Tab-separated table of C-alpha atoms and ligand atoms in Angstrom:
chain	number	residue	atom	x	y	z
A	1	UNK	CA	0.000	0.000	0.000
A	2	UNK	CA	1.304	3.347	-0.835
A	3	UNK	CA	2.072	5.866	1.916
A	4	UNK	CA	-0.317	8.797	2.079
A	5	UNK	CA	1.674	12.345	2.109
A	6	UNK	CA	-1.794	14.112	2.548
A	7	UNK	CA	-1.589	15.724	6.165
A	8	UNK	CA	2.086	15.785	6.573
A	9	UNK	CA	3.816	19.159	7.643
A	10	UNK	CA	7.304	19.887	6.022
A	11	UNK	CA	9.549	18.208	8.595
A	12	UNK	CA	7.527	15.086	8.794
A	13	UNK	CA	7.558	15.521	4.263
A	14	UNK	CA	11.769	15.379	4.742
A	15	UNK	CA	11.216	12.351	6.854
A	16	UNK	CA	9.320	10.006	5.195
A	17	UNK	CA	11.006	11.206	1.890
A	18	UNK	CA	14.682	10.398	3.467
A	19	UNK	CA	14.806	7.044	1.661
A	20	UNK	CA	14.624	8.720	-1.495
A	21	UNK	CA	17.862	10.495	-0.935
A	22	UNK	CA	15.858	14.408	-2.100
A	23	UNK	CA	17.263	17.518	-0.993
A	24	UNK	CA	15.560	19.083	2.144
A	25	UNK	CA	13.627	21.627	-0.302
A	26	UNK	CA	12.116	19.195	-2.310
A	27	UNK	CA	9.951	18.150	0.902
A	28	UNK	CA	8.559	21.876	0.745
A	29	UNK	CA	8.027	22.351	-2.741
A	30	UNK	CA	5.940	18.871	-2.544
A	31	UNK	CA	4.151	20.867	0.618
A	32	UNK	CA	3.262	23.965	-1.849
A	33	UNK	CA	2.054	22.052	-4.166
A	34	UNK	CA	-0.245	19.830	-1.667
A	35	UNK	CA	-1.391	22.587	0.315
A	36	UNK	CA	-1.191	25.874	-1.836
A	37	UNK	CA	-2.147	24.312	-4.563
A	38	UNK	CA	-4.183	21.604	-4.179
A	39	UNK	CA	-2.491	18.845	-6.113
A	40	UNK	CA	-3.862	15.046	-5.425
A	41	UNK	CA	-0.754	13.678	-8.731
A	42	UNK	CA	2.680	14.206	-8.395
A	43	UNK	CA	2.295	14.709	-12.483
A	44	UNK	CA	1.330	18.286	-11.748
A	45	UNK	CA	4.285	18.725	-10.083
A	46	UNK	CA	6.229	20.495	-12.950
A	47	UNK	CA	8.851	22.167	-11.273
A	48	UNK	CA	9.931	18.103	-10.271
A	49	UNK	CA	11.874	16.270	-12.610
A	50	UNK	CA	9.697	13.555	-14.757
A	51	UNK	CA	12.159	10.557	-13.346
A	52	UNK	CA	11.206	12.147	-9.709
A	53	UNK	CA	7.291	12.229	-10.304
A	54	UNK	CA	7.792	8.222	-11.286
A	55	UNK	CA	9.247	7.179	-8.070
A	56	UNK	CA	7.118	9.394	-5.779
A	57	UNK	CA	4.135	7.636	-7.561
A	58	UNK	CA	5.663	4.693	-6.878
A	59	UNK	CA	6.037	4.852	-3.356
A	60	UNK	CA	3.597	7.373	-2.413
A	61	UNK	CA	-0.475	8.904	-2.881
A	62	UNK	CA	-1.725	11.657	-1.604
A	63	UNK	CA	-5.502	11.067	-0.421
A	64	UNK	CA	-8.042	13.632	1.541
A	65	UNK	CA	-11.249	11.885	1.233
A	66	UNK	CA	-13.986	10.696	-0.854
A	67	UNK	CA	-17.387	12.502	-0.867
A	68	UNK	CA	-19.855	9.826	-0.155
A	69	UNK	CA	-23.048	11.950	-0.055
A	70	UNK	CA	-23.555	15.245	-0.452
A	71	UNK	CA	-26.889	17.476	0.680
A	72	UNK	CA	-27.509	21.092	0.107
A	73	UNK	CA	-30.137	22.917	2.059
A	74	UNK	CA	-33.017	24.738	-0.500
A	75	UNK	CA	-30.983	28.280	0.224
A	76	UNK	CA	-28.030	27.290	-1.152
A	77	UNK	CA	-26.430	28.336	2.510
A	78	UNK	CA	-25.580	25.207	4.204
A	79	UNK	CA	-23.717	22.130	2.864
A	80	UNK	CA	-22.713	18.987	4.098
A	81	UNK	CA	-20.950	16.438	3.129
A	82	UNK	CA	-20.147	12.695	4.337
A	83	UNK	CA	-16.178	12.320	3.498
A	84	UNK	CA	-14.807	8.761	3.271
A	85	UNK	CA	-11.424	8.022	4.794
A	86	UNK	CA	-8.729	5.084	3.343
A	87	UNK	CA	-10.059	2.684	5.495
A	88	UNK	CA	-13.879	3.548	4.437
A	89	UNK	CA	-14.545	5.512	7.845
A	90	UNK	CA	-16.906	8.217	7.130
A	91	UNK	CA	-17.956	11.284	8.536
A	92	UNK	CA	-19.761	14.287	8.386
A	93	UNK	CA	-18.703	18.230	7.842
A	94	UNK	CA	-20.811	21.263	7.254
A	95	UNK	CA	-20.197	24.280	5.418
A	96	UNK	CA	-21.740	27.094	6.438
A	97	UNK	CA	-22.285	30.466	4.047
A	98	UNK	CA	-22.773	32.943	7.516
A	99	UNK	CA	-22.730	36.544	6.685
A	100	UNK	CA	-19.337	36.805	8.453
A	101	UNK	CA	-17.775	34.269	6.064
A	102	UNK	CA	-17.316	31.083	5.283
A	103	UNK	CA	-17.168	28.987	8.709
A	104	UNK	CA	-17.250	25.311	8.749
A	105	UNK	CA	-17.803	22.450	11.393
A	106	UNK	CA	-15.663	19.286	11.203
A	107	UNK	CA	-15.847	16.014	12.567
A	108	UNK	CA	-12.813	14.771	15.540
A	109	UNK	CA	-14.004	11.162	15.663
A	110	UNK	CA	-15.863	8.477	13.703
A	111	UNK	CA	-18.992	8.494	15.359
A	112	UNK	CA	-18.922	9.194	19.910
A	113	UNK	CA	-18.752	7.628	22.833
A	114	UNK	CA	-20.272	10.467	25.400
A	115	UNK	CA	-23.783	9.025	25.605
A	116	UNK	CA	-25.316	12.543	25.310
A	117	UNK	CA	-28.677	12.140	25.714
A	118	UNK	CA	-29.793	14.183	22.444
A	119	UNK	CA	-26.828	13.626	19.906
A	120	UNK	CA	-27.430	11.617	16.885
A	121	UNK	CA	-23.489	11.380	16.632
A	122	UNK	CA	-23.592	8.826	19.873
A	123	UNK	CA	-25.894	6.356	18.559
A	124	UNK	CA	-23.812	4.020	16.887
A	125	UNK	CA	-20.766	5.076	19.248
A	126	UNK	CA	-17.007	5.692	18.923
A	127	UNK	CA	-15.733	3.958	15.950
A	128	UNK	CA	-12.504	5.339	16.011
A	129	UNK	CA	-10.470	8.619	16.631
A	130	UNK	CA	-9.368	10.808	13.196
A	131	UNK	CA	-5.705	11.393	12.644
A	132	UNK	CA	-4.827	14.902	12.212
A	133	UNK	CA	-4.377	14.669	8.496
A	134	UNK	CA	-8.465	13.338	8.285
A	135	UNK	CA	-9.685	16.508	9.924
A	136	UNK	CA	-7.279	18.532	7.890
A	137	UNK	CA	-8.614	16.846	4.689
A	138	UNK	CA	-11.813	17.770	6.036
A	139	UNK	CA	-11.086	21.418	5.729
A	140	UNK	CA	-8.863	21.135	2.775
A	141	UNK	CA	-11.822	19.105	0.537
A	142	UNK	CA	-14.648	21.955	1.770
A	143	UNK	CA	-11.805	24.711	0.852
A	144	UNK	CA	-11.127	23.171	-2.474
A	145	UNK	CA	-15.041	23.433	-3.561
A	146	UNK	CA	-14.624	27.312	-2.356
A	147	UNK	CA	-11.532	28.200	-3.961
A	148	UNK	CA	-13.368	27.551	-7.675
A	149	UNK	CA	-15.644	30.201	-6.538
A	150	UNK	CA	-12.609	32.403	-6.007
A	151	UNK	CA	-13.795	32.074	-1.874
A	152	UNK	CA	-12.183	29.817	0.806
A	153	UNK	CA	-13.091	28.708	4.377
A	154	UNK	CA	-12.720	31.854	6.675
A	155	UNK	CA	-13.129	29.987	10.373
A	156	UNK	CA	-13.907	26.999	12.152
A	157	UNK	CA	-15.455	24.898	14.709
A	158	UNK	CA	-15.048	21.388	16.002
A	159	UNK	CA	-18.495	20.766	16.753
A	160	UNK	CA	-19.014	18.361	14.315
A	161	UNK	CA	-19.087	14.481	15.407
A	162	UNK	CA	-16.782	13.260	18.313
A	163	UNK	CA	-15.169	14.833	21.202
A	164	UNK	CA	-12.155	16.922	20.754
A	165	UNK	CA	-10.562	16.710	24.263
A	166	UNK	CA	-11.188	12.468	24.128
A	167	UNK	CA	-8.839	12.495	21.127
A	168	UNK	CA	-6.241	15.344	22.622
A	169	UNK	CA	-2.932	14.345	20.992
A	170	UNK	CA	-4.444	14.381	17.165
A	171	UNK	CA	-6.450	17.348	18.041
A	172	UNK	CA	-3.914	19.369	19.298
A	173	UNK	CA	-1.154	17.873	16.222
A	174	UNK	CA	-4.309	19.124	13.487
A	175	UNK	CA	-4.386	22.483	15.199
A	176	UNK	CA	-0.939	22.605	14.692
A	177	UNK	CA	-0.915	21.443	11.546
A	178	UNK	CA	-4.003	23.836	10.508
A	179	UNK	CA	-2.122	26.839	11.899
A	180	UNK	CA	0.906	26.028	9.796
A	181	UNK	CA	1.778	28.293	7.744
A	182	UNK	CA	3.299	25.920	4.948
A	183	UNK	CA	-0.096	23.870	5.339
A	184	UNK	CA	-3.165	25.789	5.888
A	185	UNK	CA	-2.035	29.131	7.612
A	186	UNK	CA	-5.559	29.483	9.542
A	187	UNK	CA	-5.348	31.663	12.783
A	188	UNK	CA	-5.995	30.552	16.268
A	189	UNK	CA	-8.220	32.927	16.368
A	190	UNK	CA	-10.549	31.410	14.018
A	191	UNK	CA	-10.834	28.511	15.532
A	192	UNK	CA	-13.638	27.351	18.368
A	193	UNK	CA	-13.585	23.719	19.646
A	194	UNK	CA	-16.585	23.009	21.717
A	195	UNK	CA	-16.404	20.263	24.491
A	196	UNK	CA	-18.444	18.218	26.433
A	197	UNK	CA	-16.016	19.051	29.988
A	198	UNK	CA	-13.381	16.773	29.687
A	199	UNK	CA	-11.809	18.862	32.838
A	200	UNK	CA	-8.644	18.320	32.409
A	201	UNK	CA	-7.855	18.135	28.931
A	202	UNK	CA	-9.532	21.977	29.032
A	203	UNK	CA	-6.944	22.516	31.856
A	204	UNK	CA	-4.304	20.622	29.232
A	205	UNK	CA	-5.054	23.198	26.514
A	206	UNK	CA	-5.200	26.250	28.276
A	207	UNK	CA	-1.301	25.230	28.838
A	208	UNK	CA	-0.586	24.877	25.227
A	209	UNK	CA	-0.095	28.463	24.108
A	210	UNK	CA	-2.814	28.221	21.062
A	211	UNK	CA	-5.430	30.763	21.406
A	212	UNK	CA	-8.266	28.868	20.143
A	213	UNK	CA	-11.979	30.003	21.246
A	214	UNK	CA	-13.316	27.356	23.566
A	215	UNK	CA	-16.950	26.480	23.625
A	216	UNK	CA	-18.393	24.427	26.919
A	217	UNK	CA	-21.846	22.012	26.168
A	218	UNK	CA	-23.354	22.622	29.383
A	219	UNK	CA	-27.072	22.052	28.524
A	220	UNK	CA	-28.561	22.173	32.264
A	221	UNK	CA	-27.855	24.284	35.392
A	222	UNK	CA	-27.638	21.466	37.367
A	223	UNK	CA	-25.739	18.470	38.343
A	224	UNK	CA	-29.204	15.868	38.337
A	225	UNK	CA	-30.104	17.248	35.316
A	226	UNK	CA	-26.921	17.274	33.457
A	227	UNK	CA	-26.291	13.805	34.322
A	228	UNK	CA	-29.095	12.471	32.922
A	229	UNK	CA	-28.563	13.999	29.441
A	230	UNK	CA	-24.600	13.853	29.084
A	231	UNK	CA	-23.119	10.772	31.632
A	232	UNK	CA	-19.913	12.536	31.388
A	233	UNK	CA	-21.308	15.211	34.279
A	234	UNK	CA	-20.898	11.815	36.693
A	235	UNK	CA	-17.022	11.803	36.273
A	236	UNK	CA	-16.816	15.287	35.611
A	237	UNK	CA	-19.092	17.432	37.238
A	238	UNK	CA	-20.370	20.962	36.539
A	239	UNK	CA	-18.758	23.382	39.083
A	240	UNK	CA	-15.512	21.601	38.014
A	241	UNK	CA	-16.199	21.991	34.712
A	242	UNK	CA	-17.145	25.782	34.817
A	243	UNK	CA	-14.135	25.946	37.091
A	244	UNK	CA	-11.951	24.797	34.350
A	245	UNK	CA	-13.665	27.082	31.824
A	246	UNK	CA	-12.866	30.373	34.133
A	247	UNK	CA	-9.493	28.978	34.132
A	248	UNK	CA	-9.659	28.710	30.599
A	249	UNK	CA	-10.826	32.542	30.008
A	250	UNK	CA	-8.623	33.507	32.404
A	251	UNK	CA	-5.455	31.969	31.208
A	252	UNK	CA	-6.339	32.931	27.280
A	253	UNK	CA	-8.255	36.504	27.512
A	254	UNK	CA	-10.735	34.855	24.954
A	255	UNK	CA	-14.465	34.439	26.060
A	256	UNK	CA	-15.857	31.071	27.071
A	257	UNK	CA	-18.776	30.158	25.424
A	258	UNK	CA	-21.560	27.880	27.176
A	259	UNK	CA	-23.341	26.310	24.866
A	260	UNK	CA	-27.384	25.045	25.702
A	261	UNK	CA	-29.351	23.649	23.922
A	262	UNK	CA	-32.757	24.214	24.884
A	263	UNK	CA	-34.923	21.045	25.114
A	264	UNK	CA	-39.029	21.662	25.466
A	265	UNK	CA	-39.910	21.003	29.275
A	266	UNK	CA	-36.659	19.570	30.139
A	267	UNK	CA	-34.077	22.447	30.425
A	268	UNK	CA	-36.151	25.449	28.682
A	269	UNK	CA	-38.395	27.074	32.349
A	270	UNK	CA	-37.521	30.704	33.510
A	271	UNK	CA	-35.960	28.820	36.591
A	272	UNK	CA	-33.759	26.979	34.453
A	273	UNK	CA	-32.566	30.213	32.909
A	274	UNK	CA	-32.079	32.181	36.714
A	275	UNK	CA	-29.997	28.988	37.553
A	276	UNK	CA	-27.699	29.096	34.988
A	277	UNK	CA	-27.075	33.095	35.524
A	278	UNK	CA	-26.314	32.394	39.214
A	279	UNK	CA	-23.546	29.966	37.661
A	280	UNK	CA	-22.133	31.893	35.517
A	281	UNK	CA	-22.142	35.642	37.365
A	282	UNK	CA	-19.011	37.520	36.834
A	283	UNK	CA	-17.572	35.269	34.257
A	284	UNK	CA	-15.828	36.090	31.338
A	285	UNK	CA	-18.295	34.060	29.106
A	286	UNK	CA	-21.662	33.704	27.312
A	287	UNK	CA	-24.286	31.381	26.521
A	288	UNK	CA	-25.297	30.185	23.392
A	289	UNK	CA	-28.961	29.037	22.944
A	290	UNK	CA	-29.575	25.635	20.494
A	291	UNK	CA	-33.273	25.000	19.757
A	292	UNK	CA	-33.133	21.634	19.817
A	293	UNK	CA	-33.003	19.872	16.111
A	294	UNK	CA	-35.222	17.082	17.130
A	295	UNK	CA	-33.899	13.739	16.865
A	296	UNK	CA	-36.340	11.243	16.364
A	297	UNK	CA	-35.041	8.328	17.645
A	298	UNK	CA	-34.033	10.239	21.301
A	299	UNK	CA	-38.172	12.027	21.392
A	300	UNK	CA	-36.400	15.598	22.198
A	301	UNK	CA	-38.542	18.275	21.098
A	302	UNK	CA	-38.110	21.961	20.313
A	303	UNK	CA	-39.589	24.721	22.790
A	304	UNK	CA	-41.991	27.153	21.261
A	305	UNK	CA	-40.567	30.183	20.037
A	306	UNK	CA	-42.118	32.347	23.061
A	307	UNK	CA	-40.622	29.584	25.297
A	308	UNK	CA	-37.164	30.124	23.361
A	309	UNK	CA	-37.159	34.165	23.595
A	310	UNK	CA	-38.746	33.684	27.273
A	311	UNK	CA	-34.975	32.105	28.298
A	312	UNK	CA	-33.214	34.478	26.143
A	313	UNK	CA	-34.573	37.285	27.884
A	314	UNK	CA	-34.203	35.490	31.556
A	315	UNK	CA	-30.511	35.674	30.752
A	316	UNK	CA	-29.939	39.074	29.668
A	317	UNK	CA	-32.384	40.272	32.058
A	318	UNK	CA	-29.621	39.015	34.282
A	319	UNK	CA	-27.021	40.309	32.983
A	320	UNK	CA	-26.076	37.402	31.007
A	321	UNK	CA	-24.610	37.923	27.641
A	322	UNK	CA	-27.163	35.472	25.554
A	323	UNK	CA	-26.994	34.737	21.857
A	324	UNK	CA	-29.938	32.430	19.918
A	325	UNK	CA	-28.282	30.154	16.882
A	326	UNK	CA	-29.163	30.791	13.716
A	327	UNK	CA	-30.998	27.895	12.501
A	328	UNK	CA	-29.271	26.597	9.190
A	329	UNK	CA	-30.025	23.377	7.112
A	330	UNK	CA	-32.579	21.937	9.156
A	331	UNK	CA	-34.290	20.631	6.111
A	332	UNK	CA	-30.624	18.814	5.355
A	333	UNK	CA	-30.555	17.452	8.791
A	334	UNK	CA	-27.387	19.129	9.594
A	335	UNK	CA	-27.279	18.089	13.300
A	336	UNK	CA	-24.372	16.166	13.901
A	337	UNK	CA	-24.379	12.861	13.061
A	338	UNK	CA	-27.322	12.127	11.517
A	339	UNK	CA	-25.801	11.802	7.871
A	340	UNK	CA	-23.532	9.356	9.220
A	341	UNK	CA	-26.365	7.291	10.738
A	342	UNK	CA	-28.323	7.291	7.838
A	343	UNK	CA	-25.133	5.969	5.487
A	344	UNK	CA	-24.619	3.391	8.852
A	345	UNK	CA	-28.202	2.070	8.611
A	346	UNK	CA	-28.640	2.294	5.063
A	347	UNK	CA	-25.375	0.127	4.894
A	348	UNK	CA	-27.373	-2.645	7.478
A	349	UNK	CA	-30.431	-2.409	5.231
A	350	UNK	CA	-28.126	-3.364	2.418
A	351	UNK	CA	-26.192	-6.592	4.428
A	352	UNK	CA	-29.697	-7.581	5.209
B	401	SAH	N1	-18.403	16.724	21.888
B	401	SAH	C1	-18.332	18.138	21.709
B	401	SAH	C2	-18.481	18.601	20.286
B	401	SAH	C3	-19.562	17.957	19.464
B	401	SAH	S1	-21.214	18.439	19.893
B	401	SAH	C4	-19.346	18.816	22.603
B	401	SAH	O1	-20.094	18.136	23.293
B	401	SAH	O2	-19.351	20.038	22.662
B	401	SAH	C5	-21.301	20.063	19.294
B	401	SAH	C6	-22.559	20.788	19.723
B	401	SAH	O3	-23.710	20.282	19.065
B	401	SAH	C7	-22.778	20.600	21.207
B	401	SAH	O4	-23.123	21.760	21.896
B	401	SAH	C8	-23.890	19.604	21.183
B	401	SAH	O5	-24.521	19.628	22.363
B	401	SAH	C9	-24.722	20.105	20.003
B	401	SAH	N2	-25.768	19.163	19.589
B	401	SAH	C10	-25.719	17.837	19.619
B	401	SAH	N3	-26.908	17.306	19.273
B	401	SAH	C11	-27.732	18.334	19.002
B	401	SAH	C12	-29.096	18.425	18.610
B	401	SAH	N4	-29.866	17.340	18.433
B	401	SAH	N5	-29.620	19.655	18.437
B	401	SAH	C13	-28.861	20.756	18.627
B	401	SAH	N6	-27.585	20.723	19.016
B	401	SAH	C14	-27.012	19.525	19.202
């Protein structure tokens, strides 16, 4: 099987090309033409001698992903896309057309293991972690399909399937590797990767120097509640995990983000909403408000809209600043996970 090259920064490129006796400069003219401009052959490789193309072909591929499915909501806004790894993994990411640019969600695992209660990504499970060259082919395949409309992906959340801080060593490598500037060259800044609480991992990558936005899925005010819709509030529970997101504001100067998703008589009543201000007094952080996209198979439904502005206006009453998502591709399903599920069960149907 040939080596993939796809996802490799320079140094790692002079590595793996050692064998081949190149010059060190080779490795990052190979890296311009991967990452600046976009070639999957090493034929387009002019400015490599014919004899040189050969024996890279030989030896070597370079792969992102295949595009199993493809859906694109009625206003043209909102894409998604079901990518296919080497090994036939799939999973989802989502372009989004916002009006402050081009900001897409990507996938950190095949599928999850956190149990959350109203996820469609956690049905099937974990089927495996993604390397860091996966999620960067994730961004890299969406930023192709831009760049022939003379646009390109402008930031970027891991919200998509899986959770970040459970796969910490290729998340933190494909940050790298996303910042670099021989690679990708996209800013910390950017960047938002949204966690479940995984306490010390958030503790890990306040450490790490990369200021990346940080989003917290908090979802309830309270530890009973909580528990029963995300089992990871039972190892890690919530004033530890707000704890660690103070820390995190603290440590980077960027505001924490809790993210809630509001579920109809569950997590949605006024004293829900006075709760969660109490929590998060004097914080350097907000709350972001998720109507619910239902999920059949969990029986989660949406609050009403007065319900929905009702909690908005709890919060800021309160002090509390309070954002409402924009709703985008509903009618493509673009919650996470529930592409993947469909190509999953679809598959069964098939075996049957
Ligand atoms: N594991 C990470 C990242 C993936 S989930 C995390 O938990 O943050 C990304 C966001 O999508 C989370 O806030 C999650 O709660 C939200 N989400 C999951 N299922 C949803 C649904 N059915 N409707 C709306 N938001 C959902």
């Amino acid at each position: 099987m040939k080596q993939n090259l796809f996802g490799k920064n320079v140094a790692e490129l002079q590595d793996v090309l050692a064998p081949l006796g190149l010059p060190k400069f080779r490795a990052k003219q190979i890296a311009q033409w991967m990452y600046e401009k976009g070639a999957t052959s090493f034929d387009e490789m002019t400015n490599l001698s014919k004899d040189l193309r050969a024996r890279l072909s030989d030896a070597f591929e370079i792969f992102l992903a295949t595009p199993k499915d493809i859906l694109q909501s009625k206003d043209g806004k909102t894409s998604k896309y079901l990518l296919a790894f080497a090994d036939g993994t799939a999973v989802e990411s989502v372009l989004m057309r916002q009006p402050y640019g081009n900001s897409i969600c990507i996938s950190t695992q095949a599928g999850c293991a956190m149990g959350c209660a109203f996820c469609a990504s956690t049905l099937h499970g974990r089927a495996r972690d993604l390397t860091a060259g996966e999620m960067l082919a994730e961004v890299v395949f969406i930023d192709q399909l831009l760049r022939k409309e003379g646009q390109k992906v402008d930031t970027m959340v891991l919200m998509g399937s899986g959770e970040p801080l459970m796969n910490y060593d290729n998340v933190l490598a494909f940050l790298h590797l996303v910042h670099d500037e021989a690679v990708f060259g996209m800013s910390y800044r950017s960047i938002t990767l949204s966690t479940s609480g995984i306490v010390p991992n958030i503790y890990r990558l306040a450490d790490e120097g990369i200021p990346v936005s940080l989003s917290i899925s908090l979802h309830a005010p309270e530890d009973a509640l909580r528990s029963t819709l995300m089992p990871i509030n039972r190892k890690y529970p919530m004033a530890d995990v707000i704890a660690a997101g103070k820390a995190y504001g603290d440590k980077t100067k960027r505001r924490v983000t809790y993210e809630y998703i509001l579920i109809d008589g569950v997590n949605d009543s006024e004293q829900h909403a006075a709760e969660l201000a109490k929590l998060l007094h004097g914080q350097l952080a907000s709350v972001n408000l998720i109507p619910i996209n239902p999920v059949v198979e969990r029986h989660l439904l949406r609050p009403s809209q007065a319900r929905i502005d009702a909690f908005e206006k709890a919060l800021a009453d309160r002090h509390i600043a309070v954002t409402v998502r924009r709703e985008m591709g509903t009618d493509i399903n673009a919650a996470c996970g529930q592409l993947r599920n469909r190509h999953l069960d679809s598959n069964k149907d098939e075996e049957k």
